[in-house]
């Protein structure tokens, strides 16, 4: 982060903080609406569907990284077939969706972000303007591989579709299609529809389990606290604490507590866990800055006590 300059557009400590502070999702962490198709009166307006990707690209470049497409979106999180078709044929939505990797050249950790359409709608009945709900989140490589892998249901649909087309080919004569052929055609069509239902159900389930920033911050904070208190996996635990703290104070009932307690864990790592602190030439100074932030801005009693001990 010491590569950041004062004039950068996005002076944030992590992509998670960028997503939260630039409001790429809604304030509660859920998917946010972006206009992707303007009505006739506003047809010259630029699509908003590429806004999250544009902001994340700028941030990655400011960090000295290279931002590139890792996985194309298959629009699996869009449950409605008609909506999925409209979105998948819109150039702006296609170019603004998918999983992207910010690849760093030095020891700084690379990161992956997913931008996925959830649904789309007509903005109002008097206009042709349409918006898409995009959900932006940071993913690990394994999460991205799991989310973007082809599902068995999709493969089944692809295999059954040609068969369905074949059975509907016009017969040579009106009497050529027997009762058995009609039954076989109906059976294959039913199989195709069942396979598509399974695909949509799987996509909906995967969309439902996608973590909000608040949930992910809580999860990695709890993991960090558990491992630090037990003395296990200390380097990884401190990394998790740092990631949770980097999210900043998110909206929600637990937002302040998770943020401040994550900061206390990071300060503890910088002060008393050598395997982590040795990575930073000014670990004590960094710890003191974190504690001062928590003491001055959040009136954190633990931070005040630790600051007194460090004097």
CSV table of N, CA and C in Angstrom, one decimal, residues 47-56:
chain,number,residue,atom,x,y,z
A,47,UNK,N,-24.0,3.4,-20.6
A,47,UNK,CA,-24.5,2.3,-19.7
A,47,UNK,C,-23.8,2.4,-18.4
A,48,UNK,N,-24.6,2.1,-17.3
A,48,UNK,CA,-24.0,2.1,-16.0
A,48,UNK,C,-23.5,0.7,-15.6
A,49,UNK,N,-23.8,-0.3,-16.4
A,49,UNK,CA,-23.5,-1.7,-16.1
A,49,UNK,C,-22.0,-2.0,-16.0
A,50,UNK,N,-21.2,-1.1,-16.5
A,50,UNK,CA,-19.7,-1.3,-16.5
A,50,UNK,C,-19.1,-0.5,-15.4
A,51,UNK,N,-19.9,0.2,-14.6
A,51,UNK,CA,-19.3,1.0,-13.5
A,51,UNK,C,-18.5,0.3,-12.5
A,52,UNK,N,-19.1,-0.8,-11.9
A,52,UNK,CA,-18.2,-1.5,-10.9
A,52,UNK,C,-16.9,-2.0,-11.5
A,53,UNK,N,-17.0,-2.6,-12.7
A,53,UNK,CA,-15.7,-3.0,-13.3
A,53,UNK,C,-14.8,-1.9,-13.5
A,54,UNK,N,-15.3,-0.7,-14.0
A,54,UNK,CA,-14.4,0.4,-14.2
A,54,UNK,C,-13.7,0.9,-13.0
A,55,UNK,N,-14.5,1.0,-11.9
A,55,UNK,CA,-13.9,1.4,-10.6
A,55,UNK,C,-12.8,0.5,-10.1
A,56,UNK,N,-13.1,-0.8,-10.2
A,56,UNK,CA,-12.2,-1.8,-9.7
A,56,UNK,C,-10.9,-1.9,-10.6
